[in-house]
Every structure is written in C-alpha cells, then in structure tokens.
Coordinates of C-alpha atoms in Angstrom, one line a residue:
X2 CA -9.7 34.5 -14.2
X3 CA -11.1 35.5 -11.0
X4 CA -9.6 38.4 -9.5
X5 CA -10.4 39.9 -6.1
X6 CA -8.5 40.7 -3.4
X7 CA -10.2 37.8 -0.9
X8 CA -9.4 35.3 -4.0
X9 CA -5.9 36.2 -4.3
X10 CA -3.1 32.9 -4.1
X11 CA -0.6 34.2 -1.6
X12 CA 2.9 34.1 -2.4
X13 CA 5.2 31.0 -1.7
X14 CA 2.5 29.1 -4.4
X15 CA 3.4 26.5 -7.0
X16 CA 1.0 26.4 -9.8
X17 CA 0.6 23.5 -12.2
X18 CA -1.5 24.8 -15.2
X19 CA -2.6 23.7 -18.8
X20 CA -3.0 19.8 -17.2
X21 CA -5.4 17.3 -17.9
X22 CA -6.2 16.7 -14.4
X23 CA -8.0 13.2 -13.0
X24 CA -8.8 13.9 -9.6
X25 CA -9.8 10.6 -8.3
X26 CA -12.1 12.2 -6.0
X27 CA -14.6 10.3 -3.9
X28 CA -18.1 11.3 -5.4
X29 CA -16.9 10.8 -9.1
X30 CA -13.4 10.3 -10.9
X31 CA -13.7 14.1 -12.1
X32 CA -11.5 14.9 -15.2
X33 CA -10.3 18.8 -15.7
X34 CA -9.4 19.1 -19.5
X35 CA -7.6 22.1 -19.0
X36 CA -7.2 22.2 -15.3
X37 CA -4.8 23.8 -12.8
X38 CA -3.6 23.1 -9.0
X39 CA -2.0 25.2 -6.6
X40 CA -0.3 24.7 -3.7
X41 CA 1.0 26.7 -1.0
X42 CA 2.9 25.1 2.1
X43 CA 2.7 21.6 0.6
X44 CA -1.4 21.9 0.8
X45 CA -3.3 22.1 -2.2
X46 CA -5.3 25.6 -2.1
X47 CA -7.1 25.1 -5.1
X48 CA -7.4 22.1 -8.1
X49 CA -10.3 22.6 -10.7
X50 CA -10.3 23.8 -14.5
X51 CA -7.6 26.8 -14.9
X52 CA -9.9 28.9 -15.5
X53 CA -11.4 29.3 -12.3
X54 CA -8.1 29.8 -10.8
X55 CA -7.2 32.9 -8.3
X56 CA -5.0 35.0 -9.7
X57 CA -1.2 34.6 -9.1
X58 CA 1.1 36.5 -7.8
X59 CA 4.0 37.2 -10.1
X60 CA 6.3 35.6 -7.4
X61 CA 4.5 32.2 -7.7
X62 CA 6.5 29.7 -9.1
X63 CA 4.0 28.4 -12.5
X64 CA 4.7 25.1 -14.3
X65 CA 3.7 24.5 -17.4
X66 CA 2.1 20.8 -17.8
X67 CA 1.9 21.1 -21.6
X68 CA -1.6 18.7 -21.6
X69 CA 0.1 16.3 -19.8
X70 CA -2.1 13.8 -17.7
X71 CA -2.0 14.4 -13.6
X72 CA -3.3 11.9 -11.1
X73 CA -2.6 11.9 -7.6
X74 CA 0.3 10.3 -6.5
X75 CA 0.2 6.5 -6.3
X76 CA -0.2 4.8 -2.8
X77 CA 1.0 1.4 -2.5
X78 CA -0.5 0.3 0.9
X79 CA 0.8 -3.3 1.7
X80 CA 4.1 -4.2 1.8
X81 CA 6.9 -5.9 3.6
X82 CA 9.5 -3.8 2.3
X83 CA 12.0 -4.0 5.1
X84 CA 13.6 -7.5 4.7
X85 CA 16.8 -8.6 4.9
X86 CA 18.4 -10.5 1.7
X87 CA 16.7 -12.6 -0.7
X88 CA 15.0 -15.9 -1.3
X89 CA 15.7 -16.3 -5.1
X90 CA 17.2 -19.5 -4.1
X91 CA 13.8 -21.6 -3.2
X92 CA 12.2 -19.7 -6.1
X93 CA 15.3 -21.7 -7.9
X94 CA 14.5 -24.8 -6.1
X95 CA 10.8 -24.8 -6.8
X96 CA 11.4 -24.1 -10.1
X97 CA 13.4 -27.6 -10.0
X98 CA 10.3 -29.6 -8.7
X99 CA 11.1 -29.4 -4.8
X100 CA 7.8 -29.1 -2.3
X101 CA 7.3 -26.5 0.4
X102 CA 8.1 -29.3 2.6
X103 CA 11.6 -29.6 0.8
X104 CA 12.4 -26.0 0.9
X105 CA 11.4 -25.6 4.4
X106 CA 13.8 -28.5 5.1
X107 CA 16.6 -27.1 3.1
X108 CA 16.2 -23.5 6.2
X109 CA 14.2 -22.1 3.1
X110 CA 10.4 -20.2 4.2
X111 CA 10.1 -17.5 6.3
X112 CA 12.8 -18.9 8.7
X113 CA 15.1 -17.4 6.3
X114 CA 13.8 -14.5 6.6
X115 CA 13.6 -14.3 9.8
X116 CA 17.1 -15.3 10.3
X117 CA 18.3 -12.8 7.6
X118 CA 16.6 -9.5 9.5
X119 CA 17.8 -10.4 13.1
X120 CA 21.3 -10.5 11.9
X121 CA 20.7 -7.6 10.1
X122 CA 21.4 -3.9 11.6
X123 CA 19.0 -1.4 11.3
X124 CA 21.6 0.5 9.1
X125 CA 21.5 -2.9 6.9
X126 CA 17.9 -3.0 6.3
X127 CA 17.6 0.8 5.5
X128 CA 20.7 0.1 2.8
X129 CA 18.8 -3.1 1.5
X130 CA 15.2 -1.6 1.6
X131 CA 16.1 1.8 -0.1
X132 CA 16.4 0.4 -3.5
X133 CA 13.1 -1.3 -3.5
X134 CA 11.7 1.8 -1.8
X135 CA 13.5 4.0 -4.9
X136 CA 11.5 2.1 -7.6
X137 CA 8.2 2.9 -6.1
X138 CA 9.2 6.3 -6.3
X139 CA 10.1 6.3 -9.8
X140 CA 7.1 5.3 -10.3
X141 CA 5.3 8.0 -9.0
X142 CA 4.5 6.2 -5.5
X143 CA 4.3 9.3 -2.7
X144 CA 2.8 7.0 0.0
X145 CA 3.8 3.8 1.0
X146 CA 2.9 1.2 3.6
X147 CA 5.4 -1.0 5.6
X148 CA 4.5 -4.2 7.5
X149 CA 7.1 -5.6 10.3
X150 CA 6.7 -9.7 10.3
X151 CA 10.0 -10.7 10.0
X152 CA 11.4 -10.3 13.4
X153 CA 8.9 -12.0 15.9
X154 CA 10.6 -11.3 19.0
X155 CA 10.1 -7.5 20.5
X156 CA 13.8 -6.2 19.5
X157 CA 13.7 -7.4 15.8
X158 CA 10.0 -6.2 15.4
X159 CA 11.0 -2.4 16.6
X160 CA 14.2 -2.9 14.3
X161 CA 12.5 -3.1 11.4
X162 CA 9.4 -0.7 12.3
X163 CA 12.3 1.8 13.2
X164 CA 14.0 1.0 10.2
X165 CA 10.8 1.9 7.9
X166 CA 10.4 5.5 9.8
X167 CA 13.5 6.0 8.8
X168 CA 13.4 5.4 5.4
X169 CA 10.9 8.8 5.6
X170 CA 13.9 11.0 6.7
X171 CA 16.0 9.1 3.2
X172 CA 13.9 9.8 0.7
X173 CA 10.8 12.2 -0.1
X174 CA 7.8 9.7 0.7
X175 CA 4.8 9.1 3.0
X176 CA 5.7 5.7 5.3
X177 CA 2.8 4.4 7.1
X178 CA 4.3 1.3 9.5
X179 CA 2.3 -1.6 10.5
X180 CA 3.2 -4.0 13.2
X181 CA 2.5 -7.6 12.2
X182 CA 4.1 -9.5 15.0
X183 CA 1.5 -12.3 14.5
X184 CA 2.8 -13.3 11.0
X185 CA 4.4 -16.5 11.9
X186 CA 5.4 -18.8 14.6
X187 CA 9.0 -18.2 15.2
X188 CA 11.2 -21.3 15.6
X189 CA 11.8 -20.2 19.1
X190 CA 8.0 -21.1 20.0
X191 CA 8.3 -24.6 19.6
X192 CA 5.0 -24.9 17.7
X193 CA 2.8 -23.3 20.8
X194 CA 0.9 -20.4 18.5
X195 CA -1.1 -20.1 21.8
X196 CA 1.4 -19.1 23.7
X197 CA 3.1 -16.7 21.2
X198 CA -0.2 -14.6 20.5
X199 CA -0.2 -14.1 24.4
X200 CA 3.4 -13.0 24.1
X201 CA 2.7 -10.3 20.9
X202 CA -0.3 -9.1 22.7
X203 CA 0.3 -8.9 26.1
X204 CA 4.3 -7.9 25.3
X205 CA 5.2 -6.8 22.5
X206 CA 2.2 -4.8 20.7
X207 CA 2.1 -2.7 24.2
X208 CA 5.8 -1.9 23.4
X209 CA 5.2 -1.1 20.3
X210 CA 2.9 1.4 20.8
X211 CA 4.5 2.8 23.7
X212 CA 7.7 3.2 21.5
X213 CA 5.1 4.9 18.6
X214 CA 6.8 2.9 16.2
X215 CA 3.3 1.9 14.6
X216 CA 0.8 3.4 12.8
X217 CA -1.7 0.0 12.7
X218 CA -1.7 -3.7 13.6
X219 CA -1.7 -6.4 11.1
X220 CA -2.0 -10.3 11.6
X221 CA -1.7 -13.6 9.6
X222 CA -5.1 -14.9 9.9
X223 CA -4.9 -18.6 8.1
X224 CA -4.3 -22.5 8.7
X225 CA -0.4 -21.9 8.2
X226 CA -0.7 -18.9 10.8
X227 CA -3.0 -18.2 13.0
X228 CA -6.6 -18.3 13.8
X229 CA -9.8 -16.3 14.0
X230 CA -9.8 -16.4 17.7
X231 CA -6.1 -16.2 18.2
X232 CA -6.2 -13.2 16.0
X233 CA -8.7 -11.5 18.1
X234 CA -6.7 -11.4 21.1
X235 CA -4.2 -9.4 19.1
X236 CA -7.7 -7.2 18.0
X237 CA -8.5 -6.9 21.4
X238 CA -5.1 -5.5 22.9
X239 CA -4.8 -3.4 19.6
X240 CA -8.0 -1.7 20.0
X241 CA -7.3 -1.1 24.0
X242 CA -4.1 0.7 22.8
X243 CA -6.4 3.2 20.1
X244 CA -4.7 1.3 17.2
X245 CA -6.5 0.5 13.8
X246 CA -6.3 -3.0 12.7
X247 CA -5.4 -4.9 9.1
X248 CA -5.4 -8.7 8.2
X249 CA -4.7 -10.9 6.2
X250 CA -7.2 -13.3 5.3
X251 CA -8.7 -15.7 3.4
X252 CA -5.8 -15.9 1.1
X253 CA -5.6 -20.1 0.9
X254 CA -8.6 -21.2 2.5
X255 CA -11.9 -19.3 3.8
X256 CA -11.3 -18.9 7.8
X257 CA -13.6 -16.2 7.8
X258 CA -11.2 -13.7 7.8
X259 CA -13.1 -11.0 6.3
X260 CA -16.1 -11.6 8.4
X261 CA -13.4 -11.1 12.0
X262 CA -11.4 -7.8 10.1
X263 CA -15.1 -6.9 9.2
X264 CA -16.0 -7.3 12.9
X265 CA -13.4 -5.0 14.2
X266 CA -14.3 -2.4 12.1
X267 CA -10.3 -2.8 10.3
X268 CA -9.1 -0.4 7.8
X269 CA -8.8 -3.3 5.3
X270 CA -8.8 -7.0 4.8
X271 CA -6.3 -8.1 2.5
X272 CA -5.3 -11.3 0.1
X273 CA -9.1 -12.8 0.1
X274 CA -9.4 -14.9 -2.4
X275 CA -11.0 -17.4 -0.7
X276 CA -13.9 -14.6 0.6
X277 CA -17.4 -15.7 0.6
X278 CA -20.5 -13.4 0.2
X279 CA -21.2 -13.1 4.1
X280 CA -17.5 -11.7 4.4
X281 CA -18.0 -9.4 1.0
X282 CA -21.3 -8.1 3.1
X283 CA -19.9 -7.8 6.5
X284 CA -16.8 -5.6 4.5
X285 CA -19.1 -3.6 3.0
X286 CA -21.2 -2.8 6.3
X287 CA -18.3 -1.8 8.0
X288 CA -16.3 0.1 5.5
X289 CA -13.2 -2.5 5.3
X290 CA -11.2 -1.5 2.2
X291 CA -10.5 -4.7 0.3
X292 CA -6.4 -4.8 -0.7
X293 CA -6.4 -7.1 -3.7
X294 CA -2.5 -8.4 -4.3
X295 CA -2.2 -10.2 -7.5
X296 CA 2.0 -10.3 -7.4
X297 CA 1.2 -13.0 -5.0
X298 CA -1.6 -14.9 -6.5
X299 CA 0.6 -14.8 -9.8
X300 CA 3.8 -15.7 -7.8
X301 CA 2.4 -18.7 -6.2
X302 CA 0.6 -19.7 -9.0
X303 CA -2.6 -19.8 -6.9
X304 CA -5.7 -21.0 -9.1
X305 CA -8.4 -19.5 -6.5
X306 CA -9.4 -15.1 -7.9
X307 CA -10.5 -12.9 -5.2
X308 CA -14.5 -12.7 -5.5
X309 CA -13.9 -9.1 -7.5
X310 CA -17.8 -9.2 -8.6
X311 CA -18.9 -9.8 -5.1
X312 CA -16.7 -6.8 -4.2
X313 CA -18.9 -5.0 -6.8
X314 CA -22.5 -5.9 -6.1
X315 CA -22.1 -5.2 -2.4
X316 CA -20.5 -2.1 -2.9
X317 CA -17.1 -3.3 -1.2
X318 CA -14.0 -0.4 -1.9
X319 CA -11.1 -2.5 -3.7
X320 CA -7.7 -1.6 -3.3
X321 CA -4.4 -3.0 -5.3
X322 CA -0.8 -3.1 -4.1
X323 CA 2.2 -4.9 -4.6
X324 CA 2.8 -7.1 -1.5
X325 CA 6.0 -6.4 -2.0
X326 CA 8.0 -9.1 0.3
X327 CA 11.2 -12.0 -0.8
X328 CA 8.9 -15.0 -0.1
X329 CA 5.5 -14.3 -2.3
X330 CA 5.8 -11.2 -4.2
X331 CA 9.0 -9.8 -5.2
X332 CA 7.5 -7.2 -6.7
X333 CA 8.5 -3.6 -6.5
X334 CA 6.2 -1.9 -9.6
X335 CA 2.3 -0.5 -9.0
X336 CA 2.4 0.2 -12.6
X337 CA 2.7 -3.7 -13.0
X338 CA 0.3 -4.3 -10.0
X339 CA -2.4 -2.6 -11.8
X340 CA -2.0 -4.6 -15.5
X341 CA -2.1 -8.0 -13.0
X342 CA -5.4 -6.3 -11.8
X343 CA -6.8 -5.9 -14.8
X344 CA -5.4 -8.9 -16.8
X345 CA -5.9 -11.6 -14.2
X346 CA -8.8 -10.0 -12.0
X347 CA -10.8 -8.4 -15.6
X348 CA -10.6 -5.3 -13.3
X349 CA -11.6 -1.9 -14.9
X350 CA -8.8 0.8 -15.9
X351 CA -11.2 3.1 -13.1
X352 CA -10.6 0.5 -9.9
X353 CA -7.4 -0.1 -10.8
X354 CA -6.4 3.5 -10.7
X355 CA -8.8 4.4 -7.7
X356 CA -6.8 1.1 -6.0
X357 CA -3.7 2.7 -5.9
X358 CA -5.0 6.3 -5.3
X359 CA -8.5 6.9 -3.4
X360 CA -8.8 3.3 -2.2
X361 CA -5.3 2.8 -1.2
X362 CA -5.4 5.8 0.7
X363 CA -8.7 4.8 2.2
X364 CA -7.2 1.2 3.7
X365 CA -4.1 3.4 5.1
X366 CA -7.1 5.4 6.9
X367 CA -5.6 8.6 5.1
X368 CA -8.5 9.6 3.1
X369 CA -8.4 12.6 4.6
X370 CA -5.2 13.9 3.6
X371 CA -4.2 12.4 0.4
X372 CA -5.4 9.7 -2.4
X373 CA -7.0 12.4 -4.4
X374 CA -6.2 16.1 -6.0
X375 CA -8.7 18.3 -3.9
X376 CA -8.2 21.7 -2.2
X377 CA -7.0 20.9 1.8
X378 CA -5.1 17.5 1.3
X379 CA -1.7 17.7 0.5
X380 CA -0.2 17.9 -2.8
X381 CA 0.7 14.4 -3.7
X382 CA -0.1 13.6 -7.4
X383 CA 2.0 12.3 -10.6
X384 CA 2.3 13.9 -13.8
X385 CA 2.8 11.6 -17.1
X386 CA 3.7 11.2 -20.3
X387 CA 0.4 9.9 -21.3
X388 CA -2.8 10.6 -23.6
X389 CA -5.3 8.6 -21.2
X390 CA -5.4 6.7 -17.7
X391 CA -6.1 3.1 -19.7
X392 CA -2.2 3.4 -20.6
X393 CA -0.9 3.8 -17.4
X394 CA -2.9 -0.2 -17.0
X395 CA -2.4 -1.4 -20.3
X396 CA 1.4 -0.9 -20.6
X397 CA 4.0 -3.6 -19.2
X398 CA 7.5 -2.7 -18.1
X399 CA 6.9 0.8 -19.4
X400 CA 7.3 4.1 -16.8
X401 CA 5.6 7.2 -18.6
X402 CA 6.8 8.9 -15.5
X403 CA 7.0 13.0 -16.5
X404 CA 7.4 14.8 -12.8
X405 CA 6.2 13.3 -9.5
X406 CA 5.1 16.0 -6.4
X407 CA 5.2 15.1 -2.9
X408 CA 3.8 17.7 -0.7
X409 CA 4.1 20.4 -3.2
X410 CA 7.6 19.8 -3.9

C-alpha cells in the first residue's frame, strides 16, 4: 500500500475493503476483484483495487466485505410514490371483464386518485407513502424520484411535492421531486385541456418554483392527456423558470413525444413504446435518457415493447424504474423492474444494472454526484449477498440485500 504523507486518508474515514467492486462508471462497467472504497464526510476519497489504497489511519472505521459484490446504490428515477389509498378495486373490476369506460363510470381512474390525495393531509400521505418508500430501501434504492400528478389544482400539487421533501427528513434517501401538474384534466376543467395548461403554466408551475418545491417538470404528453403543443407551453414556462423538463411520451400511441422532450433538450423521455426511429435519433442528439417502465407495460397488459434495439443502434442511454403509482404500476421493487427488463424487453444484465445506477442517475440530471462508485461523488452503493451482477436480474422475489450505504453511512 501506498504510503506517503500527501497520500494519507484523514481520520473520520470509513473504509470498505476485500469487495468485488462494479463501479458502473461511465467509460466502462469497471470491476475491482479485490477492491476497496473510502469515504470521508459522506464523499468517496478513493474506490479502486485495495491495493492501491492510502494508508489508514488506525482511527478509521474498516469493514470487512468478505468478497462480497458492491454496486452503487440503486436509483429508481420515476415514480408517483405520494398517493393517497389504493385502486385495487378496478384492478378487481377489470379482472371481472369491466371496460375503462365502466370503471371510470363506477368514480374508478385517476379521479380517484385525485379525490383520495385532496382529502388527504400532508401528514397522511407521508404515513401512506413511507411504506412504499421503505421497500425501495430495502432494496438498496439510495435515490429516488417523486412525481406530483395527483392534485391538479396549486394547493394539492405543493401538498404532495411537500410531502415527498419530507419523506428526505424520514428516512435516509436522496428525493428528487418533479412537478407534473399536466398529468390529467381535473374534473373541475370541464373537458377545456386548453384552458388548464394556461392555468399550470402561467399559475401554478411559477408557484411551484417560487415555493422550491421542484427539482424538474414533467407532463402527460398523449391522446388521453395532452398534446405536443399544449405540452410545450408547459416547456416553455418551465425553461423561463431555469427548470429541467421530463415527459411522458409515446406510451399508447406515437405523438411524437420523444422528438418534443428531445427538442427541449429534457433529462429523459419516459414510457415510449410507441417511439419511432426519428424520436430514437432526435434522443440521442440531445442526450434524453430513455426511462423504460415495464411494471406498466406488464400491468396494462400492453402488446406494443419500447424500440429497445433502436435505443441501441443510435446510441440512446436507457434507463429502468418502477413507475411506481396505484393506477398502472403498483410496483414498489427495482430488483423486479430489472428481471421485467430483461425478461420482457431481452435487455442485457449490463443495461439493466446501468438503468438503475449510471442511467438512472443520468435522467435525474445527477450524474455528477451519484449513479456510480468513483472518487468525488458521494458514497451511495449496495453491498450483496451475491457471486455475480446476472443474479441480482435473474432472481424473482429474492432480496440478497447484505448492507446498503447512503452518503457514507
């Protein structure tokens, strides 16, 4: 080991040693067979084979991984996490033979949801969210994102986005909040989507911001939702306000959705399964992370995969998360997300892991700071009971969970 003064670890360190270390980082996923990270301050000050490592002091705290596999911790960057209640009831009622048209009928769809969170407190939602937030964690999740949607009017919006910060100060986690006012027409609206995307842009997303209660600005872009050029005016104001933009797109039918996020230069474009080549190219061009969500293509039974080898041959970054929400995806496990990935998307054990690590971390426009294990970002990573990555994607409703770390601790 090296041992001069000028490469010295100062004391306060952690030190993780005798790991197999997969760093995810961005020029190749390097593996360490015998590695070792240190961390001072929740920063890591050095990750690379242990024997390169500065010497310790005697006062640093050293863990023994015992050859156990570390990643970095898993980012799970789309979600609607803060809802109120449940819709396991139309799930029921589908299962029966009723229509979307029957549900919706029945107060079923997102007007449930809707209803649920505005008669919800923010104390509510945190109690409600937590345990969904609490098996992401156990699954060595350190970073997650959390969309608003379900209030569309300006007091339920902030609820929920307030509610998400605060579910930062609960547990030990990275919460990344996301202001999707233009999810859904409100029943309020009377069926003028015109004039609610003048409300959330001209309204409510300056509010918003002024309140700092988002970190980005999402939108609905589809037939059910909204369009292209009602989703620009959202764009517009969100870029005038110095806030990076998300959509959802091309999830049931191709409204150029990736080709507008594309446009905007958005951290990512989500959904897409209905993406053509000009959107794949456009993604790529402008660096548009794309989030692939199978919980939701599986949960809807959709038909249509996301263009995964269009992704590939234009060099578009892929993503995977859970979409975790009570309407589409009532899912609540990356592990699971990235078996889906693979199983139903014949995605490779690499992109599944680099979609909920360097990739994920990429469409939260957090590269810089976490996503991989390398000296200056902080020390987020996952340590398991595993021999190789391929069983962290291959195994179904198993958690080889050993330790997870979140800033060093």
């Amino acid at each position: 080991m090296a041992s001069a003064a000028s490469d010295r670890i100062t004391e306060g360190t952690t030190v993780w040693r005798n790991a197999r270390i997969v760093s995810m980082r961005a020029d190749s996923a390097v593996t360490f067979e015998r590695g070792a990270i240190v961390a001072k301050n929740g920063r890591i000050v050095f990750a690379g084979p242990e024997a390169d490592m500065p010497t310790a002091p005697t006062q640093a705290e050293t863990i023994d991984c015992k050859r156990r596999l570390v990643t970095p911790g898993l980012i799970d960057c789309h979600t609607h996490l803060v809802h109120a209640s449940n819709r396991a009831n139309e799930f029921e009622m589908r299962l029966a033979g009723a229509t979307y048209e029957e549900v919706a009928k029945a107060g079923g769809g997102i007007v449930s949801s809707v209803k649920a969170l505005r008669a919800a407190s923010e104390d509510d939602l945190i109690r409600q969210s937590l345990p969904r937030l609490d098996a992401l964690i156990a699954e060595g999740v350190t970073t997650v994102e959390i969309k608003s949607g379900y209030g569309l009017d300006l007091d339920n919006e902030a609820k929920s986005l307030a509610a998400a910060r605060r579910l930062a100060e609960e547990r030990p986690v990275t919460v990344r909040t996301t202001f999707l006012g233009a999810h859904a027409l409100p029943p309020e609206a009377d069926g003028d989507k015109d004039g609610y995307i003048a409300k959330v842009a001209n309204e409510m997303l300056p509010a918003i911001a002024q309140l700092g209660l988002a970190d980005a600005v999402d939108g609905f872009c589809e037939g059910i939702a909204f369009s292209p050029e009602q989703m620009a005016r959202v764009f517009d104001e969100a870029m005038a306000l110095g806030l990076p933009v998300k959509l959802h797109a091309d999830q049931l039918s191709n409204l150029h959705g990736a080709a507008l996020a594309a446009r905007y230069g958005a951290l990512s474009a989500d959904h897409l399964e209905y993406t053509d080549e000009d959107g794949a190219i456009a993604m790529a061009k402008a660096g548009t992370v794309a989030v692939i969500l199978p919980g939701a293509f599986y949960f809807i039974r959709e038909a249509k995969k996301p263009p995964i080898e269009l992704f590939r041959r234009h060099g578009v970054r892929m993503a995977l998360a859970t979409d975790n929400n009570p309407g589409t995806s009532p899912l609540t496990s990356l592990l699971l997300t990235m078996n889906m990935g693979a199983t139903l998307f014949g995605m490779t054990v690499e992109e599944c892991l680099a979609g909920v690590t360097r990739e994920a971390a990429r469409a939260l426009g957090l590269s810089g700071e976490t996503g991989t294990i390398e000296t200056g970002k902080w020390a987020d990573f996952a340590i398991w009971d595993v021999e190789r990555p391929a069983e962290l994607v291959y195994r179904i409703g198993f958690n080889p969970l050993h330790r997870r770390v979140w800033r060093g601790q």
